[in-house]
Amino acid sequence: MDRRIRLLTAGVLLVGTLGLCVHYGATHEAGWPYPTGEQLATDYASHVGERALVFGEVRSVNEKGSSCECCTRPASSRPIWS
């Protein structure tokens, strides 16, 4: 195969891959099934009973392990876990 054709093919594939990455980054939140922290902070009541994916750092756990204090909570400061 001609070297120019190989370079052109590699360039087209790289541009296509980059375009897919940009598209994924731009539309990722629209397809995310869980409410974001901002959504929970502004409209907590509408998400009660739904599944939520929460990231945070555990600062303390009681002796029985049934509750914990975490550093990430919605702005309303209501716990979103039970």
Backbone as CSV, one residue per row, in Angstrom:
resi,resn,N_x,N_y,N_z,CA_x,CA_y,CA_z,C_x,C_y,C_z
1,MET,0.844,-1.173,0.000,0.000,0.000,0.000,0.895,1.242,0.000
2,ASP,0.457,2.232,-0.662,1.210,3.471,-0.765,1.282,4.168,0.601
3,ARG,2.439,4.750,0.885,2.663,5.393,2.178,1.681,6.556,2.405
4,ARG,1.388,7.312,1.371,0.457,8.434,1.504,-0.936,7.960,1.901
5,ILE,-1.373,6.853,1.345,-2.701,6.302,1.677,-2.733,5.862,3.136
6,ARG,-1.667,5.227,3.604,-1.597,4.810,5.013,-1.627,6.014,5.953
7,LEU,-0.878,7.049,5.632,-0.872,8.248,6.470,-2.236,8.938,6.460
8,LEU,-2.859,9.002,5.307,-4.183,9.592,5.204,-5.203,8.783,6.006
9,THR,-5.136,7.472,5.909,-6.040,6.605,6.662,-5.830,6.787,8.169
10,ALA,-4.573,6.833,8.595,-4.278,7.039,10.019,-4.790,8.400,10.482
11,GLY,-4.614,9.425,9.670,-5.108,10.758,10.013,-6.625,10.793,10.134
12,VAL,-7.326,10.157,9.196,-8.787,10.120,9.241,-9.261,9.380,10.486
13,LEU,-8.616,8.271,10.812,-8.984,7.511,12.010,-8.729,8.313,13.282
14,LEU,-7.614,9.036,13.345,-7.319,9.864,14.512,-8.326,10.997,14.670
15,VAL,-8.657,11.665,13.585,-9.640,12.749,13.636,-11.007,12.192,14.045
16,GLY,-11.378,11.037,13.511,-12.651,10.413,13.887,-12.698,10.045,15.357
17,THR,-11.606,9.481,15.873,-11.539,9.127,17.290,-11.630,10.371,18.166
18,LEU,-10.916,11.411,17.791,-10.972,12.662,18.546,-12.383,13.256,18.524
19,GLY,-13.026,13.202,17.387,-14.397,13.701,17.283,-15.358,12.934,18.172
20,LEU,-15.198,11.614,18.249,-16.043,10.804,19.126,-15.795,11.144,20.592
21,CYS,-14.545,11.390,20.957,-14.223,11.759,22.339,-14.865,13.091,22.710
22,VAL,-14.804,14.053,21.817,-15.410,15.361,22.077,-16.928,15.212,22.197
23,HIS,-17.525,14.428,21.315,-18.970,14.208,21.358,-19.371,13.545,22.665
24,TYR,-18.634,12.538,23.101,-18.930,11.840,24.355,-18.830,12.800,25.535
25,GLY,-17.797,13.614,25.565,-17.633,14.574,26.648,-18.743,15.607,26.693
26,ALA,-19.223,15.994,25.529,-20.267,17.017,25.462,-21.640,16.471,25.834
27,THR,-21.881,15.187,25.627,-23.212,14.623,25.866,-23.268,13.663,27.041
28,HIS,-22.174,13.493,27.763,-22.128,12.504,28.846,-23.170,12.770,29.926
29,GLU,-23.295,14.003,30.382,-24.218,14.301,31.475,-25.679,14.110,31.078
30,ALA,-25.993,14.300,29.812,-27.368,14.113,29.363,-27.787,12.650,29.468
31,GLY,-26.857,11.727,29.332,-27.162,10.309,29.419,-26.903,9.697,30.782
32,TRP,-26.447,10.494,31.740,-26.131,9.996,33.079,-27.436,9.711,33.818
33,PRO,-27.656,8.484,34.298,-28.954,8.123,34.878,-29.182,8.636,36.300
34,TYR,-28.161,9.142,36.966,-28.292,9.573,38.351,-28.325,11.096,38.455
35,PRO,-29.020,11.616,39.469,-29.018,13.075,39.643,-27.640,13.565,40.085
36,THR,-27.270,14.735,39.636,-25.988,15.317,40.036,-26.155,16.004,41.384
37,GLY,-25.051,16.386,41.990,-25.109,17.083,43.266,-25.872,18.387,43.163
38,GLU,-25.703,19.080,42.055,-26.414,20.339,41.848,-27.919,20.107,41.749
39,GLN,-28.323,19.050,41.065,-29.744,18.736,40.952,-30.330,18.358,42.308
40,LEU,-29.566,17.608,43.105,-30.036,17.247,44.435,-30.150,18.466,45.337
41,ALA,-29.209,19.381,45.208,-29.221,20.575,46.053,-30.393,21.487,45.718
42,THR,-30.743,21.592,44.461,-31.809,22.517,44.072,-33.196,21.904,44.170
43,ASP,-33.331,20.596,43.937,-34.661,19.974,43.945,-34.582,18.596,44.594
44,TYR,-34.283,18.574,45.874,-34.087,17.317,46.615,-35.352,16.465,46.630
45,ALA,-36.492,17.083,46.871,-37.750,16.349,47.046,-38.126,15.516,45.823
46,SER,-37.813,15.975,44.641,-38.200,15.216,43.445,-37.343,13.972,43.237
47,HIS,-36.234,13.861,43.954,-35.353,12.705,43.797,-35.450,11.722,44.958
48,VAL,-36.307,11.990,45.940,-36.467,11.087,47.075,-37.031,9.768,46.578
49,GLY,-36.416,8.671,46.975,-36.848,7.341,46.557,-36.151,6.831,45.310
50,GLU,-35.422,7.678,44.620,-34.678,7.252,43.430,-33.302,6.745,43.829
51,ARG,-32.677,6.022,42.937,-31.287,5.611,43.152,-30.386,6.795,42.885
52,ALA,-29.325,6.886,43.671,-28.366,7.975,43.478,-26.963,7.428,43.649
53,LEU,-26.059,7.939,42.881,-24.653,7.579,42.970,-23.940,8.771,43.584
54,VAL,-23.399,8.576,44.791,-22.811,9.684,45.536,-21.340,9.383,45.788
55,PHE,-20.489,10.365,45.540,-19.068,10.248,45.824,-18.756,11.114,47.024
56,GLY,-17.897,10.658,47.884,-17.517,11.462,49.036,-16.414,10.804,49.820
57,GLU,-16.003,11.482,50.858,-14.953,10.984,51.736,-15.577,10.743,53.099
58,VAL,-15.485,9.516,53.610,-16.041,9.183,54.917,-15.120,9.747,55.980
59,ARG,-15.703,10.551,56.875,-14.900,11.157,57.944,-15.019,10.397,59.244
60,SER,-16.176,9.802,59.514,-16.327,8.999,60.733,-17.474,8.020,60.557
61,VAL,-17.411,6.923,61.289,-18.435,5.893,61.264,-18.738,5.534,62.712
62,ASN,-20.040,5.339,63.048,-20.348,4.963,64.428,-19.946,3.522,64.691
63,GLU,-20.017,3.089,65.942,-19.525,1.758,66.321,-20.264,0.633,65.612
64,LYS,-21.557,0.790,65.399,-22.345,-0.259,64.750,-22.230,-0.203,63.230
65,GLY,-21.676,0.864,62.714,-21.510,0.984,61.273,-22.786,1.313,60.527
66,SER,-23.819,1.760,61.262,-25.092,2.012,60.593,-25.213,3.415,60.016
67,SER,-24.335,4.331,60.417,-24.381,5.666,59.832,-22.975,6.238,59.777
68,CYS,-22.804,7.217,58.919,-21.492,7.830,58.785,-21.643,9.308,58.509
69,GLU,-20.596,10.040,58.766,-20.551,11.459,58.434,-19.641,11.598,57.233
70,CYS,-20.172,12.147,56.167,-19.393,12.309,54.941,-19.202,13.786,54.665
71,CYS,-18.182,14.094,53.903,-17.894,15.508,53.639,-18.641,16.044,52.434
72,THR,-19.309,15.180,51.640,-20.038,15.698,50.485,-21.520,15.517,50.716
73,ARG,-22.231,16.614,50.770,-23.677,16.615,50.905,-24.221,17.698,49.991
74,PRO,-25.470,17.575,49.604,-26.067,18.644,48.816,-26.073,19.953,49.619
75,ALA,-26.227,21.051,48.949,-26.195,22.357,49.601,-27.282,22.475,50.674
76,SER,-28.381,21.724,50.531,-29.445,21.783,51.514,-29.036,21.107,52.818
77,SER,-27.923,20.398,52.820,-27.328,19.678,53.944,-28.211,18.574,54.502
78,ARG,-29.210,18.178,53.751,-29.992,17.005,54.154,-29.239,15.770,53.687
79,PRO,-29.103,14.749,54.537,-28.400,13.552,54.073,-29.202,12.858,52.976
80,ILE,-28.517,12.353,51.981,-29.210,11.664,50.884,-29.090,10.158,51.024
81,TRP,-28.561,9.714,52.111,-28.459,8.287,52.389,-29.195,8.031,53.682
82,SER,-29.536,6.770,53.931,-30.240,6.456,55.178,-29.523,5.380,55.936
